[in-house]
Tab-separated table of C-alpha atoms and ligand atoms in Angstrom:
chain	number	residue	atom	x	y	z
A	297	UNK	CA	0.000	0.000	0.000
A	298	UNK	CA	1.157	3.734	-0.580
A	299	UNK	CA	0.216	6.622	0.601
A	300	UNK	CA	0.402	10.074	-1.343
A	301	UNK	CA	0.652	13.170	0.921
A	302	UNK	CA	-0.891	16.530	0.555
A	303	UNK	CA	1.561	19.021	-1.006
A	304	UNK	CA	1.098	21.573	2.310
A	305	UNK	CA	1.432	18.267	4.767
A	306	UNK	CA	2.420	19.899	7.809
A	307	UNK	CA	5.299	17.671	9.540
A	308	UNK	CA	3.997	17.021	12.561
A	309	UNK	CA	0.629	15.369	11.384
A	310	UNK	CA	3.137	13.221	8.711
A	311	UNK	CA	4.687	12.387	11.905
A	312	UNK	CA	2.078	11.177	14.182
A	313	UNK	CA	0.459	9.306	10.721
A	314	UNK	CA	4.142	7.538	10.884
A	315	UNK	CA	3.235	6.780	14.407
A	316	UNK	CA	-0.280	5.422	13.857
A	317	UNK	CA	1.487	3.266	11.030
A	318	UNK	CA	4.569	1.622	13.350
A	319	UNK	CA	1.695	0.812	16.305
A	320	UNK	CA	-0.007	-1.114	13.702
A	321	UNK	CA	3.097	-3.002	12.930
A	322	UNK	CA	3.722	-1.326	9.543
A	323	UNK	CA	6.801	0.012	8.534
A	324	UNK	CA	6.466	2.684	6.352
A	325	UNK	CA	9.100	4.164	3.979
A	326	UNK	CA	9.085	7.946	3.384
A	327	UNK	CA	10.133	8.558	-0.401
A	328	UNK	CA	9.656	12.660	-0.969
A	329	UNK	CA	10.183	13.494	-4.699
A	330	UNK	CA	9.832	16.931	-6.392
A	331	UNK	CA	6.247	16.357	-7.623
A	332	UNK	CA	4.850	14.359	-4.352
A	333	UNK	CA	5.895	12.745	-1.130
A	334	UNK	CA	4.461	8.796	-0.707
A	335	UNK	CA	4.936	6.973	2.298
A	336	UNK	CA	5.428	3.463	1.107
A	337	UNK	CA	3.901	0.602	3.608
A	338	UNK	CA	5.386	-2.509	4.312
A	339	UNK	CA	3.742	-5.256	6.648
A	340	UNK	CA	0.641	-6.897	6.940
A	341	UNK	CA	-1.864	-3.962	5.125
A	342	UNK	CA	-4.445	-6.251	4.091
A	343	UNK	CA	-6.209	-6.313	7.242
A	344	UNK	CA	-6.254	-2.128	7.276
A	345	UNK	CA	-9.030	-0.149	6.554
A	346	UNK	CA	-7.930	2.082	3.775
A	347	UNK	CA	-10.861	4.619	4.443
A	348	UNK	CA	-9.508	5.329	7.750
A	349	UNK	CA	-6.203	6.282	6.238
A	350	UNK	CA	-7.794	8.296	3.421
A	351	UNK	CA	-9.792	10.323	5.990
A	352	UNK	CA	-6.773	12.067	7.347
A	353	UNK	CA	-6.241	15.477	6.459
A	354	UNK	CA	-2.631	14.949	5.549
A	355	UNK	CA	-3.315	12.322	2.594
A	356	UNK	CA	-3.784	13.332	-0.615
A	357	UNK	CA	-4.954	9.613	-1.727
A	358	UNK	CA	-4.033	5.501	-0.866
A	359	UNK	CA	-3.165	2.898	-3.047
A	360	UNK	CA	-2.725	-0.533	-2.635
A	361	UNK	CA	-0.281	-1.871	-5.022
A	362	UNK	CA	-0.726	-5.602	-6.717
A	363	UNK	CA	2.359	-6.246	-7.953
A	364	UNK	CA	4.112	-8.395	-5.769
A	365	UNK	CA	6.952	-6.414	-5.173
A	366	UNK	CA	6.624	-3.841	-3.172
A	367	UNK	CA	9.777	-1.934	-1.893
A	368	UNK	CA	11.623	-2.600	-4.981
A	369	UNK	CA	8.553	-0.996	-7.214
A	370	UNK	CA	8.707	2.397	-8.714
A	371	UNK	CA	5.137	3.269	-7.419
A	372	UNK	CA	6.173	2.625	-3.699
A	373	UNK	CA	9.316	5.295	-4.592
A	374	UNK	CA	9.025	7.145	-7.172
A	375	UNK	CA	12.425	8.715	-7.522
A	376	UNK	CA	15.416	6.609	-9.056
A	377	UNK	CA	17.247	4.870	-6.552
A	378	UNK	CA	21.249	6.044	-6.051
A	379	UNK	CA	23.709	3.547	-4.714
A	380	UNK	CA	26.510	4.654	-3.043
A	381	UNK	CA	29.275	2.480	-4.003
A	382	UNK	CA	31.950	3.792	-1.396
A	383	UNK	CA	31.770	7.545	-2.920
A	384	UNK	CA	31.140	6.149	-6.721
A	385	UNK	CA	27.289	6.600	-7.327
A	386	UNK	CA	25.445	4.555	-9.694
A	387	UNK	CA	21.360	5.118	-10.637
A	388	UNK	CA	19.819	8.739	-11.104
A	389	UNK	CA	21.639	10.102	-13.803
A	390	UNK	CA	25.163	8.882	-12.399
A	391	UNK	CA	26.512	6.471	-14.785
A	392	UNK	CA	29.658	3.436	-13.823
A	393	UNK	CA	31.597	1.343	-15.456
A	394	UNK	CA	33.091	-1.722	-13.853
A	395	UNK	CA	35.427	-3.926	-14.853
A	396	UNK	CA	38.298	-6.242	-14.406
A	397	UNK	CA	38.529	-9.872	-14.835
A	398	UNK	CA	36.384	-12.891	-14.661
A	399	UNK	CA	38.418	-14.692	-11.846
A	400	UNK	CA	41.448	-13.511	-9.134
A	401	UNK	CA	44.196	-14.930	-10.323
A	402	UNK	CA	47.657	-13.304	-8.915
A	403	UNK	CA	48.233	-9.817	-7.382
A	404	UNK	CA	50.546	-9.038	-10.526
A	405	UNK	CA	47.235	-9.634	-12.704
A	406	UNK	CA	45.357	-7.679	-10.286
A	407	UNK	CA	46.998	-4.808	-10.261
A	408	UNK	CA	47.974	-4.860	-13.769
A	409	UNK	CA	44.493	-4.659	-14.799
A	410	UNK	CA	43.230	-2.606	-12.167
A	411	UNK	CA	45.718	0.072	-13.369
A	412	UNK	CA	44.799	0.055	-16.771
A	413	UNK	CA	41.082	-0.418	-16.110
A	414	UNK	CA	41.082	2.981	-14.389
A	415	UNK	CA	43.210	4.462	-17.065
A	416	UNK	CA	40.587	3.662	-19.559
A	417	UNK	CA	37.901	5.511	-16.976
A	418	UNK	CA	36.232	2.325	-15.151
A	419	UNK	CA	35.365	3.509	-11.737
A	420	UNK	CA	35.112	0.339	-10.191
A	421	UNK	CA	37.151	-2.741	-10.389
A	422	UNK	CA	35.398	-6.481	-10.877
A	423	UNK	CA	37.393	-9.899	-10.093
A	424	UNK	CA	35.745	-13.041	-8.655
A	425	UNK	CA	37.739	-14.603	-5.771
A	426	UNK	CA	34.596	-17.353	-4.991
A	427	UNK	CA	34.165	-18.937	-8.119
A	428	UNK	CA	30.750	-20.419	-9.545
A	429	UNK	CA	31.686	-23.401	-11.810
A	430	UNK	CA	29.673	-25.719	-13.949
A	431	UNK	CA	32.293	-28.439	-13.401
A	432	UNK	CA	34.040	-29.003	-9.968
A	433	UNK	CA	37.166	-29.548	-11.870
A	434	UNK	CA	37.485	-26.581	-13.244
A	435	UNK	CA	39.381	-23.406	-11.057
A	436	UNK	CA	37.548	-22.817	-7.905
A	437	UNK	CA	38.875	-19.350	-7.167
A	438	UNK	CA	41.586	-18.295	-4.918
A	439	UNK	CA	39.534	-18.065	-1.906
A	440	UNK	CA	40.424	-15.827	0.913
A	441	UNK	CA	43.164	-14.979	-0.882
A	442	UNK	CA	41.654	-13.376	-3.537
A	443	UNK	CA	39.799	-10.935	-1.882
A	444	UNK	CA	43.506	-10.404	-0.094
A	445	UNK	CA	44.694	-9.166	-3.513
A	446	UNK	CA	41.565	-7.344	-4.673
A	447	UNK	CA	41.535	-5.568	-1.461
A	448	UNK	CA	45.337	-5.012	-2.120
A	449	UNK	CA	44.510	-3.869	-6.007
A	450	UNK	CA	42.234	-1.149	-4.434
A	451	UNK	CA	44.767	0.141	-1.936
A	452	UNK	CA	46.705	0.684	-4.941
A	453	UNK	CA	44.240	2.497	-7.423
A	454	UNK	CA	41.260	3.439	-4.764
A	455	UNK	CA	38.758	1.821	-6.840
A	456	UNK	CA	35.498	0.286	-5.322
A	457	UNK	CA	35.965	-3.360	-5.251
A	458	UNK	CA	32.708	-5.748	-6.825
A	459	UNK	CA	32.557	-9.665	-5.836
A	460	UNK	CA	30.961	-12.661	-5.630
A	461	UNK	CA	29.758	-14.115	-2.277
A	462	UNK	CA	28.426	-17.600	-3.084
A	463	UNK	CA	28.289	-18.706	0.737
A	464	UNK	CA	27.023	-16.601	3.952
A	465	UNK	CA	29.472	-18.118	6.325
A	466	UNK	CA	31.603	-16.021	4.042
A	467	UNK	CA	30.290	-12.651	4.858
A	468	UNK	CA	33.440	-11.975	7.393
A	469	UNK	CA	35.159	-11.871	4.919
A	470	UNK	CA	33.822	-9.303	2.883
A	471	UNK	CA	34.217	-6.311	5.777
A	472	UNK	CA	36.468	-4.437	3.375
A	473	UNK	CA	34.867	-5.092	-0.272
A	474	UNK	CA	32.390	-2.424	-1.715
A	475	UNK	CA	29.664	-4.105	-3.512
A	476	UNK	CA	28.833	-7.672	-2.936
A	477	UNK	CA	27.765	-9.555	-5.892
A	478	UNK	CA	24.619	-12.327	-5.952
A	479	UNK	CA	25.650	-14.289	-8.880
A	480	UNK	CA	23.138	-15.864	-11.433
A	481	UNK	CA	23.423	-18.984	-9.786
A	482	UNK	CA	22.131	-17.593	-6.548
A	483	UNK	CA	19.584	-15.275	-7.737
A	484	UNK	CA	17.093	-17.819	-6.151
A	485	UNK	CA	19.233	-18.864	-3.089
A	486	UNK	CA	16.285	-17.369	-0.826
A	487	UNK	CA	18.120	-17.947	2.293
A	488	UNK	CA	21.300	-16.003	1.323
A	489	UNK	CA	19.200	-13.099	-0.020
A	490	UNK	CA	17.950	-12.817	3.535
A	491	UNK	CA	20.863	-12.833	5.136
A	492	UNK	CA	22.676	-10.315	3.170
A	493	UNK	CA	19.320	-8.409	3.422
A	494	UNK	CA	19.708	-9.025	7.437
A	495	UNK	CA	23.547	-8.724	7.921
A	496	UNK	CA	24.998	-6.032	6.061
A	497	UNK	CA	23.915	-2.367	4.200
A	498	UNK	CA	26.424	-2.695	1.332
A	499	UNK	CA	25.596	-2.475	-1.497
A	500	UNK	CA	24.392	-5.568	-3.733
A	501	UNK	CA	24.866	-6.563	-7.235
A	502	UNK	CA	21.482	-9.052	-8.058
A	503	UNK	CA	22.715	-11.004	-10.892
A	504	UNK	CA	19.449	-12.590	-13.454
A	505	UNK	CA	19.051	-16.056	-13.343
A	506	UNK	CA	19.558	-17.613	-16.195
A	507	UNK	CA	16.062	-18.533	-16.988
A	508	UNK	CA	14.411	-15.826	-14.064
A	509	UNK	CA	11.675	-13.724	-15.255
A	510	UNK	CA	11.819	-9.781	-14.436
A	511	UNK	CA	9.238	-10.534	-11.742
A	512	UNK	CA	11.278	-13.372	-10.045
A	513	UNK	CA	14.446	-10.828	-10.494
A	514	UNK	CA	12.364	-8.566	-8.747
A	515	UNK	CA	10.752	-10.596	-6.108
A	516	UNK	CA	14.937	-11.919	-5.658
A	517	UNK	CA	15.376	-7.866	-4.930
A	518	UNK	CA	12.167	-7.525	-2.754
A	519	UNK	CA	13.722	-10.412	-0.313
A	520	UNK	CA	17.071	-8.552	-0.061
A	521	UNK	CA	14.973	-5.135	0.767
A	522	UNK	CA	12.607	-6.495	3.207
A	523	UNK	CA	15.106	-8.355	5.116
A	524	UNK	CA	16.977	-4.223	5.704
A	525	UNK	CA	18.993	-3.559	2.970
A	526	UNK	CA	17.459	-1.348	0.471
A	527	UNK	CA	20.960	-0.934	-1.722
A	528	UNK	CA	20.393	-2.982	-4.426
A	529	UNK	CA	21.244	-2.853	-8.348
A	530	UNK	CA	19.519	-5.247	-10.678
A	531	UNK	CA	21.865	-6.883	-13.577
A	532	UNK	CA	20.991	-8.193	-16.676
A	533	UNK	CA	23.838	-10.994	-17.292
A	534	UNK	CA	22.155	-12.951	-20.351
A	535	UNK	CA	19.429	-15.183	-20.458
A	536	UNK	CA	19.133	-18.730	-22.153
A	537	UNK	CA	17.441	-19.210	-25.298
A	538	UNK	CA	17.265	-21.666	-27.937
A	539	UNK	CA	19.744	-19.563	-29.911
A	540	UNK	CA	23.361	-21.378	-29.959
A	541	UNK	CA	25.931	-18.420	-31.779
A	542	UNK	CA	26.263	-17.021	-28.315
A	543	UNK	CA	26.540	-18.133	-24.801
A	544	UNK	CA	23.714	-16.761	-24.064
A	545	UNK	CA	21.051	-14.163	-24.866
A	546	UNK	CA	21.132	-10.244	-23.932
A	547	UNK	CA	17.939	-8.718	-23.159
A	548	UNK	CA	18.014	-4.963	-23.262
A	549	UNK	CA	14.837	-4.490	-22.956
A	550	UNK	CA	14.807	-4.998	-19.510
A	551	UNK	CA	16.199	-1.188	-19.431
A	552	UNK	CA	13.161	0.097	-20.154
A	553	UNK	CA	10.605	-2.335	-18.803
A	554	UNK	CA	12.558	-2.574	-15.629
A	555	UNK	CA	12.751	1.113	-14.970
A	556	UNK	CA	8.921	1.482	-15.012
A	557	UNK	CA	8.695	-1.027	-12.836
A	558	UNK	CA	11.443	-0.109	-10.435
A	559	UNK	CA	13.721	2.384	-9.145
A	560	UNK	CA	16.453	0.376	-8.707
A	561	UNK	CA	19.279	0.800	-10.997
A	562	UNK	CA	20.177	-1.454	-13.880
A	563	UNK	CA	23.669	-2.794	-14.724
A	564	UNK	CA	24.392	-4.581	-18.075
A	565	UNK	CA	26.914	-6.891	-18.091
A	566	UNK	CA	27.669	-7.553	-21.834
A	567	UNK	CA	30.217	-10.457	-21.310
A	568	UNK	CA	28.213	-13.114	-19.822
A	569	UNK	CA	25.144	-11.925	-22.136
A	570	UNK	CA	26.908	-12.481	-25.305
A	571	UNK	CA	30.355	-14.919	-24.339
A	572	UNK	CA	32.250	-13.481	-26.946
A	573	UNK	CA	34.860	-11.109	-26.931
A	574	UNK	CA	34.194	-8.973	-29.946
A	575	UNK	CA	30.087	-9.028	-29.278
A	576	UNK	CA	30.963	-7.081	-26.177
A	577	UNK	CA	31.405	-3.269	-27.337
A	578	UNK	CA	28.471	-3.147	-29.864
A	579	UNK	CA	26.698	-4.917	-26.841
A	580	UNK	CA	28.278	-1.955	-24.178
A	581	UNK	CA	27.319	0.845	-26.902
A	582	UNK	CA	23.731	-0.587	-27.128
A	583	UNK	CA	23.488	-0.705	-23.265
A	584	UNK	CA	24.417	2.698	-22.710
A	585	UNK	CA	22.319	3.770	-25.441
A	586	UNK	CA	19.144	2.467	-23.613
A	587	UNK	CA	19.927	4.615	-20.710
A	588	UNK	CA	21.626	1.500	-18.415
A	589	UNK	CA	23.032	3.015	-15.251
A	590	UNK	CA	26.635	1.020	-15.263
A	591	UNK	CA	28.424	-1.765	-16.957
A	592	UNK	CA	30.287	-4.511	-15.549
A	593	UNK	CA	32.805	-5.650	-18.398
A	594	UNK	CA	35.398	-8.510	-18.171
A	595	UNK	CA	38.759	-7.378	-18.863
A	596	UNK	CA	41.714	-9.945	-18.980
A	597	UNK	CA	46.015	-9.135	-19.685
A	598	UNK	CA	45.809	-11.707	-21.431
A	599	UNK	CA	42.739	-13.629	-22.854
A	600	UNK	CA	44.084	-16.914	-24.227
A	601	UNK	CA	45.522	-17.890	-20.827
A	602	UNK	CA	43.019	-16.869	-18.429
A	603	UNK	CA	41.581	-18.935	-15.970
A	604	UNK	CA	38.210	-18.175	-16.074
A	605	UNK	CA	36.200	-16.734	-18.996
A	606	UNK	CA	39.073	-15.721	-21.299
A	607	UNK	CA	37.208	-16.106	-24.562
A	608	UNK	CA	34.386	-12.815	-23.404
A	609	UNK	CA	37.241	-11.262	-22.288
A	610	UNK	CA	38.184	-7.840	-23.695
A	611	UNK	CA	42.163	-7.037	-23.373
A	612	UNK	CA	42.878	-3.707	-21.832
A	613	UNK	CA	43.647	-1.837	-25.338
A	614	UNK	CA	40.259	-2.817	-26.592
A	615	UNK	CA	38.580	-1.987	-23.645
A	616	UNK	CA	40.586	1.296	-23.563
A	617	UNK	CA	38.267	1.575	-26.952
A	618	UNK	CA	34.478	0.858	-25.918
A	619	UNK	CA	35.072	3.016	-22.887
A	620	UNK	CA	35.870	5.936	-25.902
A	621	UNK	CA	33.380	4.752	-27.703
A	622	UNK	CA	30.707	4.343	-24.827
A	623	UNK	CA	31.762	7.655	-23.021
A	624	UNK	CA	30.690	9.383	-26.494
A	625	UNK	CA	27.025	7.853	-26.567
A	626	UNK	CA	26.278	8.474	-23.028
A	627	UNK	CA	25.237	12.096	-23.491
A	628	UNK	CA	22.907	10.795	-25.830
A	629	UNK	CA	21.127	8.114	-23.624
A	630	UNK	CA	17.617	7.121	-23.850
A	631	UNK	CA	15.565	8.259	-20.383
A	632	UNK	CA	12.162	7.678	-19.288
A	633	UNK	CA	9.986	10.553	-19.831
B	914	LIG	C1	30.769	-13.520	-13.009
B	914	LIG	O1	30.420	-12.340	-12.874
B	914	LIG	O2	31.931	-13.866	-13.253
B	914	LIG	C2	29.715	-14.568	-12.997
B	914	LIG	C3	29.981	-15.822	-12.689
B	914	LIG	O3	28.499	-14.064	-13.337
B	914	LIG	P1	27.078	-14.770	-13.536
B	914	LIG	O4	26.586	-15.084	-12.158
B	914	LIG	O5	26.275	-13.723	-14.226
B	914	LIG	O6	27.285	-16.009	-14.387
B	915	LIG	MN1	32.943	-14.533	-15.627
């Protein structure tokens, strides 16, 4: 349920309508844009009688809302959502590219890339440390150590570290990253949404399942958000589709469709979507073009040999390129009217 205030709401009436809300075990969510100020309400509304509310000097009108989702939905907060990222800002008209590679593999690689990364204007640095593999035989990720290095690659270059936390005994270890990344994989791991909904206020990256619809993406968010942490950025990674030319299929779309529904911001992340190096720029271009709000790109020294994901893999002098190329179509970005 919302609730849309009067424009001349005098504070202490909002206040004491706040009140009435909390003693009715409701917790409601103040969101006060240029054009109105709604009071979104979570908790157990069905049982309320919305005349009562609507009688109140103070409220303008009450909604209920029937999509499922109801903190992550645009109606319940109508502004765009900014994530603070450490200091970098992503969502609102702030716009981020991340990248870096697939997989953690040394601190020379690290840093190497990190440098270079920034060079080329990312603003946050990507690496996965916790690995999600198809095969158990394949490289697992460095572990503990990998976060050592990324959180040693950031000392170095002060970017805002992004990475994978596949396991919640694992959240100790992540005291010092930036953004903590919900894979694909985990998109429906319901009981590690809530606890990184519960036990921290980072920021978190909500990768698409492979086969998730936009309202099991957003009902993936809504579990984060009602467990306490409202920082969260949807991604669009790829989706799978009968088609076989790439590894998987990118749905841009889900720019626009996703910011009516929501005020969360959108990352694209044309590696996964595509799985081939040289589909990622026209991919990056196209993203920025339909307004996305960041990028994550994979960026490897050097492709052939990497451990993880080397074939999507952009070097750093073609990378140094979309960024050009991106930077230049930015100004030019689609935005909702
Ligand atoms: C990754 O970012 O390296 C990754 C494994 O992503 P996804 O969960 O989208 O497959
Ligand atoms: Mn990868």
């Amino acid at each position: 349920m919302i609730i849309i205030l009067k424009k001349d709401a005098e504070k202490s009436q909002v206040d004491s309508l706040l009140n009435w809300l909390k003693a009715r075990h409701i917790t409601p969510n103040v969101s006060a844009g240029e054009r109105e100020t709604v009071i979104g309400c979570v908790g157990d509304v069905a049982k309320m009688d919305i005349g009562l509310v609507q009688a109140l000097s103070v409220v303008e009108r009450v909604q209920r809302i029937q999509e499922p989702y109801k903190a992550a939905n645009r109606k319940f907060h109508p502004m765009d959502s900014v994530i603070d990222c450490s200091g970098v800002k992503i969502g609102g008209g702030n716009f981020q590219v991340i990248a870096g590679p697939c997989s953690v593999e040394s601190i020379d690689q690290m840093i190497g890339i990190a440098k270079s990364v920034k060079a080329s204007g990312a603003t946050m640095l990507r690496g996965g440390a916790f690995k999600p593999r198809t095969s158990p035989y394949s490289f697992q990720g460095l572990g503990k150590q990998g976060l050592d290095i990324l959180l040693e690659a950031k000392k170095e270059t002060g970017l805002p570290i992004v990475t994978e936390l596949m396991a919640i005994e694992h959240l100790p270890l992540f005291n010092d990253v930036d953004v903590i990344q919900i894979g694909a994989r985990n998109m429906q791991n319901f009981d590690l949404l809530k606890e990184v909904g519960a036990m921290t206020k980072k920021p978190i990256l909500l990768k698409r399942g492979m086969s998730a619809t936009l309202q099991e993406l957003l009902m993936s968010a809504e579990y984060i958000m009602a467990s306490g942490n409202p920082n969260v950025m949807l991604c669009e990674r790829g989706i799978r589709t009968f088609e076989t030319a790439t590894r998987n299929t990118i749905d841009l779309t889900v720019i626009p469709v996703l910011k009516r529904l929501s005020h969360l911001p959108i990352v694209i992340d044309p590696s996964h979507s595509t799985g081939y190096a040289h589909l990622v720029e026209p991919c990056a271009m196209g993203a920025t073009a339909m307004g996305a709000d960041a990028l994550i790109i994979e960026v490897h020294n050097d492709p052939p040999h990497a451990l993880c994901d080397g074939v999507q893999s952009q070097t750093p002098e073609v990378f140094d390129d979309t960024m050009k190329r991106v930077m230049a179509i930015r100004p030019h970005a689609w935005q909702a009217k």
